[in-house]
CSV table of C-alpha atoms and ligand atoms in Angstrom, one decimal:
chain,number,residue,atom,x,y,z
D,1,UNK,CA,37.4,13.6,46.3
D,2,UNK,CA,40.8,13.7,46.4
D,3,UNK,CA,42.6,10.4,44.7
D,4,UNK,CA,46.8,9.8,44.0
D,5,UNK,CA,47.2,8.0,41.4
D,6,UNK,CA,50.5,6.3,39.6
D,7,UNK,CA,50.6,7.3,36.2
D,8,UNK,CA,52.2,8.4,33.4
D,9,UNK,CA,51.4,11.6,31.1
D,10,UNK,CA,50.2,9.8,27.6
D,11,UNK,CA,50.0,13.5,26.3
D,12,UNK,CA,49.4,17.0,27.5
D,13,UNK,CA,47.7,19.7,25.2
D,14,UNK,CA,47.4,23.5,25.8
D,15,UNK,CA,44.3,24.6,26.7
D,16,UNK,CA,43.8,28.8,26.7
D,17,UNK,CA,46.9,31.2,28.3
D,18,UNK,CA,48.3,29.2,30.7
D,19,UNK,CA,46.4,25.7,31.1
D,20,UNK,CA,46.8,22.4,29.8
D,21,UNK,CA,45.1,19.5,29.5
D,22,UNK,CA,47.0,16.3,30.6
D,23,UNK,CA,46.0,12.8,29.7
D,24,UNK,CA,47.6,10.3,32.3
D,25,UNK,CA,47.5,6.2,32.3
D,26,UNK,CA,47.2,5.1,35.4
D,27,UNK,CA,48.1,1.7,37.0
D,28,UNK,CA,44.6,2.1,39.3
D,29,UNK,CA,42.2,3.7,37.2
D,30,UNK,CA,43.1,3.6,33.6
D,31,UNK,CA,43.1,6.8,31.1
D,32,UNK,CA,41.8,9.6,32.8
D,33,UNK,CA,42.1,13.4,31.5
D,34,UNK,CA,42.7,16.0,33.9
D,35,UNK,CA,43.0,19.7,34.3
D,36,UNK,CA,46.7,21.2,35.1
D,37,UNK,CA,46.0,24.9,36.0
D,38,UNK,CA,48.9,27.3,35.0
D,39,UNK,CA,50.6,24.2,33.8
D,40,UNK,CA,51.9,26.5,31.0
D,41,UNK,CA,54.0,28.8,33.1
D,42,UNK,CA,57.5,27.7,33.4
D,43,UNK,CA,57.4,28.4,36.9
D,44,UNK,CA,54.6,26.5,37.9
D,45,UNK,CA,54.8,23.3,40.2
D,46,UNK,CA,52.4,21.5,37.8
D,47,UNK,CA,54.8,22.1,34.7
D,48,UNK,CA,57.0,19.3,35.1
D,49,UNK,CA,54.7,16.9,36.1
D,50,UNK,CA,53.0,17.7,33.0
D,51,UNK,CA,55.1,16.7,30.5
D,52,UNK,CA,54.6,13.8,28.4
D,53,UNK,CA,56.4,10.4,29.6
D,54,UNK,CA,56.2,11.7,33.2
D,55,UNK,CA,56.1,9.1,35.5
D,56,UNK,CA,54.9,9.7,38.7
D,57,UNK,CA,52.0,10.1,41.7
D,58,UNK,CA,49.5,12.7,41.0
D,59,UNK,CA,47.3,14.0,43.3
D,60,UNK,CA,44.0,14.7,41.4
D,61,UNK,CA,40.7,16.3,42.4
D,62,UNK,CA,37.6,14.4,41.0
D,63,UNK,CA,35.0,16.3,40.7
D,64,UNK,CA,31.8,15.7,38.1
D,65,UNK,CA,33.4,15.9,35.1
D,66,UNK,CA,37.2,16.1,34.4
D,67,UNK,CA,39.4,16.2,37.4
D,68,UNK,CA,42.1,18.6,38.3
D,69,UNK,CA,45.5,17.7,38.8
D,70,UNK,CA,46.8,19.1,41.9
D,71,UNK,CA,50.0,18.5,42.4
D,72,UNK,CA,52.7,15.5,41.7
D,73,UNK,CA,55.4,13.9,42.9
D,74,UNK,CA,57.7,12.4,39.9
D,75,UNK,CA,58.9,9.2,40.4
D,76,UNK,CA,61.3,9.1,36.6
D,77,UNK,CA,61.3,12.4,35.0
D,78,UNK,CA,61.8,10.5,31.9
D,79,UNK,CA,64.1,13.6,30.7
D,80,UNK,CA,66.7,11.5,29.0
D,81,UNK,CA,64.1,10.5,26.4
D,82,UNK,CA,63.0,14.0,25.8
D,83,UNK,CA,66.5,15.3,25.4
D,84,UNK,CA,67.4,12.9,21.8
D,85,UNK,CA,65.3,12.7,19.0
D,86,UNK,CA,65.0,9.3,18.2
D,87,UNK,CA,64.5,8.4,21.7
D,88,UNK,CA,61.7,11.0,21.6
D,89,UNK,CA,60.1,9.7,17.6
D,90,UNK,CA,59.7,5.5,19.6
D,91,UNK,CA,58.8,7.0,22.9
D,92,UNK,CA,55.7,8.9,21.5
D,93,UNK,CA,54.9,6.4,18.5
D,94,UNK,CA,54.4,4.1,22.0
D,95,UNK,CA,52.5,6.8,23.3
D,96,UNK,CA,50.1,6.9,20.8
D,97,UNK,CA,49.6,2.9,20.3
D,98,UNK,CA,49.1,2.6,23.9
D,99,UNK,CA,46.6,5.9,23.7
D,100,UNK,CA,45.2,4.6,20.6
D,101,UNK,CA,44.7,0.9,22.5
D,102,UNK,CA,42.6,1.9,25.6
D,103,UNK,CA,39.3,4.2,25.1
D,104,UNK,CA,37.5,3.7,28.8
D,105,UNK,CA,38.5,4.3,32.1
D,106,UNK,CA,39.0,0.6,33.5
D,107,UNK,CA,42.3,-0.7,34.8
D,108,UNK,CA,44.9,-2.3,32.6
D,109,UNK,CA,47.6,-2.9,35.3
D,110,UNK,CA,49.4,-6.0,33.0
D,111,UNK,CA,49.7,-2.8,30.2
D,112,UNK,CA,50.8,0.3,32.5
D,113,UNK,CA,53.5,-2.2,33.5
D,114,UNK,CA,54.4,-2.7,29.9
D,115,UNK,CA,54.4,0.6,29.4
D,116,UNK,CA,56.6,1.8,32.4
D,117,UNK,CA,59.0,-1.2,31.8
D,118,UNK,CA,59.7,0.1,27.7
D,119,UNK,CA,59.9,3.7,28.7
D,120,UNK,CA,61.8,2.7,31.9
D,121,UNK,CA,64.0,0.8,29.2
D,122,UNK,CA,64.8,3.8,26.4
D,123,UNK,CA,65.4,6.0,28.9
D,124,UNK,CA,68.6,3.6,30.1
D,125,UNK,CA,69.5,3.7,26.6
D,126,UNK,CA,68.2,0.4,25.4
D,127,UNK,CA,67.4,0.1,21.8
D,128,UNK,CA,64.6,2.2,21.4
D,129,UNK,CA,63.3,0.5,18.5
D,130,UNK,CA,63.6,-2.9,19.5
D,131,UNK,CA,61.8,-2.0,22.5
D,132,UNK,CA,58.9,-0.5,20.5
D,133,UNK,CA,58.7,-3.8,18.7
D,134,UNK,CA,58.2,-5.7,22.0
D,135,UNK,CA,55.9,-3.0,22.7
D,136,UNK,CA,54.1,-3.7,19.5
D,137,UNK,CA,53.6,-7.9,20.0
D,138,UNK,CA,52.8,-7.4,23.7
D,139,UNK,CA,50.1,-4.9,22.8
D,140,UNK,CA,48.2,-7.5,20.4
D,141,UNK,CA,45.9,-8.8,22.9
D,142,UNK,CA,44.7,-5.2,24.1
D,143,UNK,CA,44.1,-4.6,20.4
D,144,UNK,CA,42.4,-8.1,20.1
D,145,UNK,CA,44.5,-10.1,18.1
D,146,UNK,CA,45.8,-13.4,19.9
D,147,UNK,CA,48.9,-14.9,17.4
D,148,UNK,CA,49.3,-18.5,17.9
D,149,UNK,CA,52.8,-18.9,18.2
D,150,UNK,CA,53.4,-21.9,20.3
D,151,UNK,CA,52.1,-24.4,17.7
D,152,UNK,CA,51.1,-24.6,14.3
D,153,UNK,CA,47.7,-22.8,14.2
D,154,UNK,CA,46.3,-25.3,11.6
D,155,UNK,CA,47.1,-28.5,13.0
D,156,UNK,CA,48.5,-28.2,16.1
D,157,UNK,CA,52.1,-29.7,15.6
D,158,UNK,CA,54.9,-28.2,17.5
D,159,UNK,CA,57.7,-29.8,15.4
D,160,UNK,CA,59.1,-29.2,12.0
D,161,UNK,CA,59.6,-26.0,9.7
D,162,UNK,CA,57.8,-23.1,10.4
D,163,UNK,CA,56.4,-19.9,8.7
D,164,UNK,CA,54.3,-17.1,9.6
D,165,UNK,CA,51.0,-16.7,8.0
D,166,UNK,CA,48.5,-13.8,8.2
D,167,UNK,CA,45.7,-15.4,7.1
D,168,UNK,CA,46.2,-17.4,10.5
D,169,UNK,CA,47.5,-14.7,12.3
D,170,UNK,CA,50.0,-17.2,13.8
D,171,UNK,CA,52.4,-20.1,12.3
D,172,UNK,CA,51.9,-22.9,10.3
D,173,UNK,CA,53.9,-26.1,10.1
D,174,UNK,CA,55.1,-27.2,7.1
D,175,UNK,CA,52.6,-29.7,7.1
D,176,UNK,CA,50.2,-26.7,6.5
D,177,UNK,CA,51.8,-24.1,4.4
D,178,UNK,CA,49.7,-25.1,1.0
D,179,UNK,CA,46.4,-23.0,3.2
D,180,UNK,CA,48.1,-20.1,2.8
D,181,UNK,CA,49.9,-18.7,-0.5
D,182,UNK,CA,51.5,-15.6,0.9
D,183,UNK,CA,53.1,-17.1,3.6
D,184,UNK,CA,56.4,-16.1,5.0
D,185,UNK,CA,58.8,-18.9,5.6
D,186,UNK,CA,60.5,-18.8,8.9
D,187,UNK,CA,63.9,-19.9,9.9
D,188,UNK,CA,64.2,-21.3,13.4
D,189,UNK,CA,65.7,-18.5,15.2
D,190,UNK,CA,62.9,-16.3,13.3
D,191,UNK,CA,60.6,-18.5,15.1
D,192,UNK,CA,62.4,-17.6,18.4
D,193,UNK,CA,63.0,-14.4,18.0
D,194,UNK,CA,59.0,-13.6,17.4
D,195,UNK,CA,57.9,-15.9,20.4
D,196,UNK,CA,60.4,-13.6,22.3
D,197,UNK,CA,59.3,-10.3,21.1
D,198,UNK,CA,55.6,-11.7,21.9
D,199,UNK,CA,56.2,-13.3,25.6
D,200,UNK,CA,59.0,-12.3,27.1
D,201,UNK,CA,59.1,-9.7,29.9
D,202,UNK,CA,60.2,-6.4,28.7
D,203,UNK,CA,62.7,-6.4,31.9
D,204,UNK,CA,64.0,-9.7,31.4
D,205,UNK,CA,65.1,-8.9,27.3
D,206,UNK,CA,68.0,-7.7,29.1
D,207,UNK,CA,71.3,-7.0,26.9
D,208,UNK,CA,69.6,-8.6,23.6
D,209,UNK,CA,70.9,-6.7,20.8
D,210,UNK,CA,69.5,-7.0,16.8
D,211,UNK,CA,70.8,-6.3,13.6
D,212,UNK,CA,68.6,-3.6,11.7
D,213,UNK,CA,67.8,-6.0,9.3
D,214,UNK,CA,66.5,-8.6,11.6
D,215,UNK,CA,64.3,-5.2,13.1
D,216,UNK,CA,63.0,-4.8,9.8
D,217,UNK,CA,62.0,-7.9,9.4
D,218,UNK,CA,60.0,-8.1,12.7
D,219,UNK,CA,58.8,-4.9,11.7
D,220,UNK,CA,57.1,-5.2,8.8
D,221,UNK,CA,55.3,-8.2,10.1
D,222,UNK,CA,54.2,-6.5,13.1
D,223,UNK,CA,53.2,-3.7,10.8
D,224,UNK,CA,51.7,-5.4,8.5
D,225,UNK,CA,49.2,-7.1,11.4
D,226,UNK,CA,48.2,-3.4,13.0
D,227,UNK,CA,47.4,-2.1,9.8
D,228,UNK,CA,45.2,-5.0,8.2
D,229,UNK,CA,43.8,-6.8,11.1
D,230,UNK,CA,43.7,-4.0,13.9
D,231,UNK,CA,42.9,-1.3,11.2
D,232,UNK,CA,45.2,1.7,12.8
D,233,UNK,CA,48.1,3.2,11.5
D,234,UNK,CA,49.9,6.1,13.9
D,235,UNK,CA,50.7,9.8,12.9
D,236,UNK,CA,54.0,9.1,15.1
D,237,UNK,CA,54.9,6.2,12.7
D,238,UNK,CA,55.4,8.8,9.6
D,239,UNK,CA,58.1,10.3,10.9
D,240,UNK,CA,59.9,7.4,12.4
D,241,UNK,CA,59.8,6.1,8.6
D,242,UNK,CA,60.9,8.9,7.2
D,243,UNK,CA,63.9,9.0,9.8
D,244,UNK,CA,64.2,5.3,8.8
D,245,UNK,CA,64.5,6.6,4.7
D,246,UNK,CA,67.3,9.7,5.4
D,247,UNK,CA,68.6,9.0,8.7
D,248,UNK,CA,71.7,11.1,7.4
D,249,UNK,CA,69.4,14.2,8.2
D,250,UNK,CA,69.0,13.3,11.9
D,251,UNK,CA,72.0,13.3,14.7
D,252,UNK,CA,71.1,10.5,16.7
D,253,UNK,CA,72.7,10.5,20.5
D,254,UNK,CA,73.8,7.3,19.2
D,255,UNK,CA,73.7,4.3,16.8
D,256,UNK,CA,70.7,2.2,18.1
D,257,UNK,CA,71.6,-0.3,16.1
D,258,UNK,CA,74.7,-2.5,17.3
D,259,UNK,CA,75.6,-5.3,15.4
D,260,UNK,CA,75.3,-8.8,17.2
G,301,LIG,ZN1,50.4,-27.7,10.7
């Protein structure tokens, strides 16, 4: 059976001389692995279409076991991210949360969408490390993790100080911050800012621009909740923190970070 799919390539490893294997997230039907035949050969019509961050309709031939990708039809090329390195380092950490995230082969259309909007996003030169970020809150629900962070998850109130608890995964009112020693107090555009990075549309962040420091802050919270509540840390995420320690040893395209 022959089946087009819209997808994009999670990751593509070599398999013998001139074939590669090609893992693509589809909108339709999930992560599905196929076969790209002479997908190594520079001049083959499947090496383009091959490459990871590809976006496009593939034309794949199901058969019992893995399918064969037969030919495609690239919607965004997604070559501007390729071309920089630290496009390349938050494109692939997404990669790999995103591959990490899904393990069967049923539909996620709310999380292609989130996908194709943040890469869709770096490669017009948006911050990509703000835009991993959004990837990283949006992605808490696939990973199983619901943060409350409309209320206080304690008592319910929706007025007064806030801080962010991990205990509760969520906020607490301060009202409720004796339940939790290790809290992290919150200032009111914190509170904001994290309700932003966990509800609002990747598309409609628009021009929002963030100080590295307020990055880091969101960061280490974010990080902090993958690696002691969802249990996974990423091989990608080494190297983005060691580009984050000497970033006088990488040239990037530009400064991601503009000052507000
Ligand atoms: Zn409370």
């Amino acid at each position: 059976m022959l089946q087009k799919i819209e997808g994009i390539v999670l990751r593509a490893s070599s398999y013998g001389e001139t074939d590669k294997i090609v893992t693509i997230f589809s909108r339709e039907l999930g992560k599905r692995a196929a076969m790209a035949r002479g997908a190594k050969k520079p001049t083959s019509r499947l090496s383009s279409i091959s490459q990871p961050f590809t976006y496009a309709y593939f034309l794949v031939q199901q058969g019992r076991g893995m399918g064969t990708l037969q030919q495609g039809e690239i919607i965004d090329s997604m070559r501007s991210i390729r071309e920089d390195i630290f496009t390349t380092a938050y494109a692939s950490f997404i990669m790999e949360l995103v591959d990490k995230l899904i393990d069967d082969e049923s539909p996620k259309p709310h999380l292609f969408t989130i996908l194709q909007q943040a890469l869709q996003a770096i490669s017009e030169d948006y911050d990509p490390e703000a835009i991993s970020l959004f990837v990283e809150w949006k992605l808490l629900p696939t990973a199983g993790i619901y943060p409350v962070l409309h209320q206080c998850s304690n008592c319910g109130a929706t007025d007064g100080e806030f801080a962010f608890s991990f205990s509760q995964i969520g906020f607490l009112c301060h009202r409720c911050f004796s339940i939790d020693p290790y809290l992290i107090r919150l200032t009111p555009s914190q509170v904001k800012l994290i309700r932003t990075f966990y509800t609002v549309p990747i598309d409609q962040v628009g021009k929002l621009t963030l100080k590295k420091e307020t990055k880091g802050f969101i960061k280490k919270i974010i990080r902090t909740i993958y690696s002691e509540q969802v249990g996974i840390r990423l091989k990608s995420q080494g190297f983005l923190d060691q580009m984050d320690k000497t970033p006088e040893f990488y040239t990037p395209k530009k400064d991601p970070s503009i000052e507000e």
